[in-house]
XYZ file of C-alpha atoms in Angstrom:
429
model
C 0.000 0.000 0.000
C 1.333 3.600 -1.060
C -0.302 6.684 -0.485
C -0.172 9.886 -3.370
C -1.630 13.443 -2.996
C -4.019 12.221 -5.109
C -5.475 9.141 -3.225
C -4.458 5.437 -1.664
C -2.682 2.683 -3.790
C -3.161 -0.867 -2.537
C -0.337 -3.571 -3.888
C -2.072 -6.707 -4.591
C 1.489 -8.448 -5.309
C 4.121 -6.072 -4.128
C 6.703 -8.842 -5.520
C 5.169 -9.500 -8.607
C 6.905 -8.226 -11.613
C 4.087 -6.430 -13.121
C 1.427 -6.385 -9.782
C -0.996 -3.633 -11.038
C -2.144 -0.940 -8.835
C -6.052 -0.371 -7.361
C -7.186 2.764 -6.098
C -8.659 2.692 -2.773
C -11.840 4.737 -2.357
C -13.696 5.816 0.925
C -17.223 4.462 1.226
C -17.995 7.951 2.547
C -16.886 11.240 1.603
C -14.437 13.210 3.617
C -15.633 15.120 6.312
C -15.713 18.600 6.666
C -14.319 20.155 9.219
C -17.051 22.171 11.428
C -17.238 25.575 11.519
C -16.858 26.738 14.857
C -19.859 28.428 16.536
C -20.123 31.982 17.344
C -20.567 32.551 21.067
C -23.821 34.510 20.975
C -24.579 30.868 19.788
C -23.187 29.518 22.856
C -24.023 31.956 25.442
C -27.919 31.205 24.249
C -27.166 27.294 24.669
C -25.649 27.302 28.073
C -28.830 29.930 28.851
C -31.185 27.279 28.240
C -28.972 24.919 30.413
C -28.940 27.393 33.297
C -32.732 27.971 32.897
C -33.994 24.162 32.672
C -31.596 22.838 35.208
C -30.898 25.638 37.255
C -29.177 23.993 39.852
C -25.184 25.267 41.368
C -23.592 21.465 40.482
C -24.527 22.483 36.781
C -23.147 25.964 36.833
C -19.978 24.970 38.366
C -19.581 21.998 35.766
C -20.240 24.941 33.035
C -17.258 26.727 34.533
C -14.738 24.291 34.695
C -14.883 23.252 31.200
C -12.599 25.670 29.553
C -11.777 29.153 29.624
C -14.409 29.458 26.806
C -16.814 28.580 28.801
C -16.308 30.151 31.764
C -16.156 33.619 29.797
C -19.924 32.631 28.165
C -21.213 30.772 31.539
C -19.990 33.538 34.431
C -22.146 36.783 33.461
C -25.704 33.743 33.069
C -24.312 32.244 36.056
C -24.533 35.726 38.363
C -27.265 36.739 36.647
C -29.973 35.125 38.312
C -28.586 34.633 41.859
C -30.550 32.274 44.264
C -29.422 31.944 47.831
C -30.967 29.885 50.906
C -28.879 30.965 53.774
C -27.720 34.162 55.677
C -24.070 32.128 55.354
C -24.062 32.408 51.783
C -25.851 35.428 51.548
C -22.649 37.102 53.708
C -20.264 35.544 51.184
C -21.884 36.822 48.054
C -22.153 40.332 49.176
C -17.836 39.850 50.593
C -17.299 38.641 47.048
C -19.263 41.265 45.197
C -17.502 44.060 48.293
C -14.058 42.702 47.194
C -14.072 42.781 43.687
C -15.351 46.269 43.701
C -12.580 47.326 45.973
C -10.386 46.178 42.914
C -11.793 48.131 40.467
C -10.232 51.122 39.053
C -11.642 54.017 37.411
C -9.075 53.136 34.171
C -11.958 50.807 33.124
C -14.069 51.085 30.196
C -17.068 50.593 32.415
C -17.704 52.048 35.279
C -19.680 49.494 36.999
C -17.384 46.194 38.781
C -17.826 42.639 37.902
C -19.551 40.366 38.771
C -21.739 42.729 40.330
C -22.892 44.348 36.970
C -24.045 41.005 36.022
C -26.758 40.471 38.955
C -30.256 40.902 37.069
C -32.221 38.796 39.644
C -31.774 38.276 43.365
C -33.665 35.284 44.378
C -34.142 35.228 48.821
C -37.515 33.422 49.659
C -35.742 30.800 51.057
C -33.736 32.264 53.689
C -35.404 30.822 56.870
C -36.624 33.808 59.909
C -34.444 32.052 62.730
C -34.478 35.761 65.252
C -34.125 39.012 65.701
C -30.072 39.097 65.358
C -30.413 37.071 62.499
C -32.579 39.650 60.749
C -30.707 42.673 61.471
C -27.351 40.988 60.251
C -29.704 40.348 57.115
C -30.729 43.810 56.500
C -26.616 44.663 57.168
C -25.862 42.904 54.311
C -28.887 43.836 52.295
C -27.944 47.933 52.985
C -24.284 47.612 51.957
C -24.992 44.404 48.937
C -27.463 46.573 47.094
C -25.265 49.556 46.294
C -23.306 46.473 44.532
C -25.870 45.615 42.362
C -26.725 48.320 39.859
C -28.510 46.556 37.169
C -30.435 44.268 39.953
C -34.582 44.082 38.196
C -35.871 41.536 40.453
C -35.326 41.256 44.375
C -37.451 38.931 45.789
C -37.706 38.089 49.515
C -39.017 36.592 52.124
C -41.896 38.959 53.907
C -40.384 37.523 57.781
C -37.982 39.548 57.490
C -38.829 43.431 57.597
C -36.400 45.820 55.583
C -35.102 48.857 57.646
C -35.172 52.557 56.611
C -31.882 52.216 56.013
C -32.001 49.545 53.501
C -34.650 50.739 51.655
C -32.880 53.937 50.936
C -29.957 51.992 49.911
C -32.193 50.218 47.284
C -33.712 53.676 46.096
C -31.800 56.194 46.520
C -28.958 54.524 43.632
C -28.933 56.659 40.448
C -29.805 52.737 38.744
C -33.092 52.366 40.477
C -34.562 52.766 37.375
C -33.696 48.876 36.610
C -35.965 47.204 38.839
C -38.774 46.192 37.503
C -39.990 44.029 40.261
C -40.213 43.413 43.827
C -42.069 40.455 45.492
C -42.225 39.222 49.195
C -41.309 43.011 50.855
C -42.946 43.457 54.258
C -44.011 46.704 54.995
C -44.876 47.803 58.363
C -46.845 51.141 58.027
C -46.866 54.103 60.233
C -49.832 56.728 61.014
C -51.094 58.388 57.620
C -50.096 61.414 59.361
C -46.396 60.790 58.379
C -46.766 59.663 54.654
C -44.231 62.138 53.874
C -41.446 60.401 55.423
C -42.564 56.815 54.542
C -39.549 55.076 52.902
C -41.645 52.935 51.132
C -43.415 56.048 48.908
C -39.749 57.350 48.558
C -38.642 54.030 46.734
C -41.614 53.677 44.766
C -40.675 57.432 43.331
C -37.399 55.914 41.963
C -38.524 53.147 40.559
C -40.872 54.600 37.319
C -39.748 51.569 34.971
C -41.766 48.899 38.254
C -43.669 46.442 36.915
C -44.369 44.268 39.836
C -45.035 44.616 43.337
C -45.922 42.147 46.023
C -46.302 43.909 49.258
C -47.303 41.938 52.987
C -48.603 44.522 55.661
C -47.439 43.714 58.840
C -49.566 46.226 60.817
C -52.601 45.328 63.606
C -55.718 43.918 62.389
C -58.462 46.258 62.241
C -60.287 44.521 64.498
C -58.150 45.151 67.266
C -57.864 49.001 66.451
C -60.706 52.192 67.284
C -61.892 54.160 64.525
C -63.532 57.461 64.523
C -65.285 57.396 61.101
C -66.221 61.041 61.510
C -62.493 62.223 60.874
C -62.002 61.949 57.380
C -59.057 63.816 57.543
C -57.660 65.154 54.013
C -57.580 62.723 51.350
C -54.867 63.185 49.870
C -52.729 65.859 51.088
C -52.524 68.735 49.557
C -48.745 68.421 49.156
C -49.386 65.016 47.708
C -47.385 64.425 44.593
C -48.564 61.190 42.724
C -46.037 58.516 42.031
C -45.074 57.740 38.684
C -45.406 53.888 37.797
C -46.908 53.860 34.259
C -45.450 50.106 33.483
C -46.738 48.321 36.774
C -49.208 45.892 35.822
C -49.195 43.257 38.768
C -49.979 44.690 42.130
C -50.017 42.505 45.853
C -51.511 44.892 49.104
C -52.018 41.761 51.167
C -52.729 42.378 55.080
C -53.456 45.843 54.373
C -56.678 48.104 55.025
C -55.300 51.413 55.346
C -51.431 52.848 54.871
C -49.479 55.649 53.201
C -48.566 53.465 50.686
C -51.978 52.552 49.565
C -53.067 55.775 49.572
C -50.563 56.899 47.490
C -51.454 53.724 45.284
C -54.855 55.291 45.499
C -54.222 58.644 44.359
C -52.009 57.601 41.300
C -52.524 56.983 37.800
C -51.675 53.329 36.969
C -52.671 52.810 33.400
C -50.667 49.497 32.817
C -52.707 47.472 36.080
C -54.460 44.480 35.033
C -53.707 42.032 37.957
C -54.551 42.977 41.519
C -54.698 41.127 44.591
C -55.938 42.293 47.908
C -57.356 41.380 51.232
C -60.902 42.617 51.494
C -62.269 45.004 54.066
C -65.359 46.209 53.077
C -66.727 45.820 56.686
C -64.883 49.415 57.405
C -65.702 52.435 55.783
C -63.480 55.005 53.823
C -61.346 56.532 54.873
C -60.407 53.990 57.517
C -60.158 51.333 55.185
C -59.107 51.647 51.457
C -59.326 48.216 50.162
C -62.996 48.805 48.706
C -62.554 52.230 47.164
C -58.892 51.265 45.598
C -61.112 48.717 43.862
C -63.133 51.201 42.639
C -60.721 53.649 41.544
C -58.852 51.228 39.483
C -60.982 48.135 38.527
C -62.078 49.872 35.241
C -59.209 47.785 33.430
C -58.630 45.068 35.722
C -58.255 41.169 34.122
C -57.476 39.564 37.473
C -58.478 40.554 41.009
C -57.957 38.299 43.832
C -59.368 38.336 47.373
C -57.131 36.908 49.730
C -56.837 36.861 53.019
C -53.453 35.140 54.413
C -52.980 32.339 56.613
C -52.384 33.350 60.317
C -53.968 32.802 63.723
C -57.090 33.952 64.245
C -57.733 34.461 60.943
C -59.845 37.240 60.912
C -62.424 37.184 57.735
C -63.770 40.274 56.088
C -66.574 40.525 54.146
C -65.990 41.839 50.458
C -67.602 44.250 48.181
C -70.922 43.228 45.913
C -70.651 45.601 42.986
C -66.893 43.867 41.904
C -68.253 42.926 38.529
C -69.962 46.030 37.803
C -66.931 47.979 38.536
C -64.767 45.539 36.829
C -66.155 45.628 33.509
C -62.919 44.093 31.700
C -62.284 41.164 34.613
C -61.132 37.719 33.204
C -60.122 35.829 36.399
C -61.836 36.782 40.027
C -60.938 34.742 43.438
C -63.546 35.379 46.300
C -62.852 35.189 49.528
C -64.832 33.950 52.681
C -67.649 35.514 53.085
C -68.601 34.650 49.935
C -70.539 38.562 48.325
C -74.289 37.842 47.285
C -72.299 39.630 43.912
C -75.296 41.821 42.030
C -74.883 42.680 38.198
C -77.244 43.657 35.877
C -76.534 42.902 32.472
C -73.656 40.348 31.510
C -69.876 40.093 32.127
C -67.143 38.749 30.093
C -65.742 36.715 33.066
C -63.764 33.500 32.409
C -62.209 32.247 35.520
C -63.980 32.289 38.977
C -62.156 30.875 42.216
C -63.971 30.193 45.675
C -62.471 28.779 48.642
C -64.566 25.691 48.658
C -67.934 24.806 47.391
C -71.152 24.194 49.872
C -74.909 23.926 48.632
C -75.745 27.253 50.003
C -72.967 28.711 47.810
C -74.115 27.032 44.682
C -78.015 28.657 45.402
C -76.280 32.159 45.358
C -74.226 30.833 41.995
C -76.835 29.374 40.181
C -78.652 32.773 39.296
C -75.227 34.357 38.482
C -74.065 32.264 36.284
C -77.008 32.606 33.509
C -75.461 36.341 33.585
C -71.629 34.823 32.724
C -72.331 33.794 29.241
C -68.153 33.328 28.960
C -67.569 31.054 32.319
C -65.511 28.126 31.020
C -63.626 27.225 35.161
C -64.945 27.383 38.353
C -62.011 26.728 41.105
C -61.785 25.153 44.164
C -58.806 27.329 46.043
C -58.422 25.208 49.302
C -59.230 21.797 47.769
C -58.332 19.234 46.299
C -59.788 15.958 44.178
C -58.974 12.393 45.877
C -55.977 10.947 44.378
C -56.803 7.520 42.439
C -57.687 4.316 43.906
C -60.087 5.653 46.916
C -63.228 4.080 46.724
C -66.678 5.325 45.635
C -67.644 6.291 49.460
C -65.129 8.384 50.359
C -65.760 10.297 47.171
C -69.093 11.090 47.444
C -68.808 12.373 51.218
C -68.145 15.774 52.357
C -66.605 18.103 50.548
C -65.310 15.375 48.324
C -68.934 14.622 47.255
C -70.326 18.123 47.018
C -67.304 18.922 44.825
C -68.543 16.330 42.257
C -72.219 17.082 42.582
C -70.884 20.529 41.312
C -69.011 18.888 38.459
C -71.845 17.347 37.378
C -74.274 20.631 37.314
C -71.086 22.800 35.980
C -70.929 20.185 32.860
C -74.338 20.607 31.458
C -73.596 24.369 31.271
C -70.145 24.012 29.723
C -68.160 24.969 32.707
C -65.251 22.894 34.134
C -64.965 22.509 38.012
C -61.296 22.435 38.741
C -59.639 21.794 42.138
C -56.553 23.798 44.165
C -53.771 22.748 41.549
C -56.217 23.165 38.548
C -56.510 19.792 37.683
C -59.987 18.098 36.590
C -61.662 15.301 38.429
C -59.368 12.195 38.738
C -61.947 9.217 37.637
């Protein structure tokens, strides 16, 4: 065998005096080399990784691959940041602290890495363990944020309450302007006297590009409080200046009746709302209570409004207001809470969606006339339950709840409607 630029010779008889020559030729063509991929190609690929796995083993496998990769996986890696501990919590901020001590103003951007990187800051799971652990986490929180200048999502964990001083240190940055949403923040509100100094309202003000906000109150309930209904006091302020949150289009006022907050809420344009969720006090008049009239004021383009009222002990119910569909022309999606409204409406509504805490004969009475008026009703949910799994027997499905729940199913079928249960599922047969 002899090879030539131009191919492979085999020798049948290398010996023999005139052997011949064959021409060896592949049974597949050559292959061509690959053309290497560009690394927006790459960075989009180890995204999706990061995204559908999402866990730290995966990210540090991604880093320790090559340099390539580590160039393409760091910036996805800090971007969404997801922490579980007040141990790791401390580290992150000492890391981000450190390598901003190292940067110089020689740099072509101003802003240190990785900190610049940090788009989401995920800290729901950090357990409330005390008092000293929840100032050392609003420490951390005051001097991390400053860190963080391109930071659009922060969400926490409402146990733990942010201090004046850390919510200044979130607002009061020049890049404010990034976030776009904030979940889990526990507020605890102070007489509507002092809205002027709330810290809350002076965040808000920063933060005109908000699209999300999930706010717990942690204030008294107003059952345990005095009202004197005959001091309306001036609603709003004269000094008032209205906050400016065009984009926000999913709002949270959980635990909360009255606060300067929601009355700044109240007395500000927001153009972009379409999901609202609230716990209802329509039991107290305005102005001691602003749940009812906030519903009022901006229901006209509402698609989703939920009635909640959290889990706690006593749980404290409040009834809610009748006239939600007729001031909520536009809803898709509404959630009732206990007490469920004798709801009144005159001509028909668009509604889709409608969620109740659990079903009960003397519910379905009050339903049955509404729903000839919701022409568009396709789901009625159950919110606190949930079918039998498979394999239970006939009896305990027809009794209590269980049973009521498919003697709903039933009635809902012949008009169309599906009855699903807490996780949205249909009945398991």
């Amino acid at each position: 065998m002899s090879s030539s630029h131009d191919g492979i010779l085999l020798l049948p008889r290398p010996y023999a005096r005139r052997s011949g020559k064959l021409l060896l030729l592949p049974l597949l063509p050559s292959p061509q080399p690959l053309r290497p991929l560009p690394s927006e190609v790459w960075s989009e690929i180890v995204a999706y990784v990061l995204l559908s796995e999402g866990t730290a083993e995966i990210a540090s496998r991604l880093l320790r691959i090559c340099k390539g990769f580590t160039e393409i996986a760091l910036p996805l890696v800090y971007a969404r940041v997801d922490l579980s501990t007040i141990l790791s919590l401390e580290r992150f901020q000492k890391r981000l602290h450190s390598a901003e001590q190292k940067w110089d103003s020689i740099r072509r951007i101003p802003y240190s890495t990785p900190g610049r990187w940090v788009q989401a800051l995920e800290l729901s799971k950090l357990a409330f363990t005390g008092q000293a652990a929840a100032l050392q986490f609003d420490s951390i929180l005051t001097s991390l944020f400053p860190l963080v200048p391109f930071l659009a999502r922060l969400t926490l964990n409402p146990s733990f309450v942010l201090s004046r001083r850390a919510l200044a240190s979130l607002g009061e940055r020049d890049e404010a302007v990034s976030l776009r949403s904030l979940q889990g923040i526990s507020y605890v509100f102070g007489p509507m006297a002092l809205w002027e100094r709330d810290p809350f309202i002076g965040l808000l003000r920063n933060c005109i590009y908000l699209e999300e906000l999930d706010v717990v109150g942690q204030g008294p309930d107003p059952a345990e409080l005095e009202f004197n209904f005959q001091d309306a006091g001036d609603f709003p302020p004269e000094s008032f200046k209205p906050l400016n949150l065009q984009r926000l289009k999913t709002l949270s006022l959980l635990s909360m009746f009255s606060s300067p907050l929601m009355m700044a809420l109240l007395f500000s344009s927001l153009p972009s709302l379409r999901k609202l969720m609230l716990t209802p006090y329509d039991d107290i008049p305005y102005p001691s209570s602003l749940v009812s009239r906030f519903i009022s004021v901006h229901g006209e383009m509402l698609q989703s409004l939920l009635l909640l009222t959290p889990k706690s002990w006593p749980t404290r119910l409040h009834p809610s207001p009748r006239t939600l569909l007729e001031i909520s022309p536009h809803l898709r999606h509404l959630s009732l809470e206990q007490p469920i409204p004798a709801l009144v409406l005159a001509g028909t509504h668009p509604l889709q969606i409608l969620s109740i805490p659990r079903p009960t004969s003397d519910l379905w009475h009050a339903l049955e006339t509404l729903l000839l008026r919701l022409p568009e009703l396709r789901v009625i949910r159950t919110r606190d339950v949930r079918w039998l799994r498979i394999g239970m027997n006939s009896r305990a499905q027809e009794a209590g709840v269980q049973g009521e729940m498919r003697e709903w199913s039933k009635r809902l079928s012949r008009r169309g409607v599906r009855l699903l249960d807490a996780d949205w599922s249909d009945a398991r047969d």
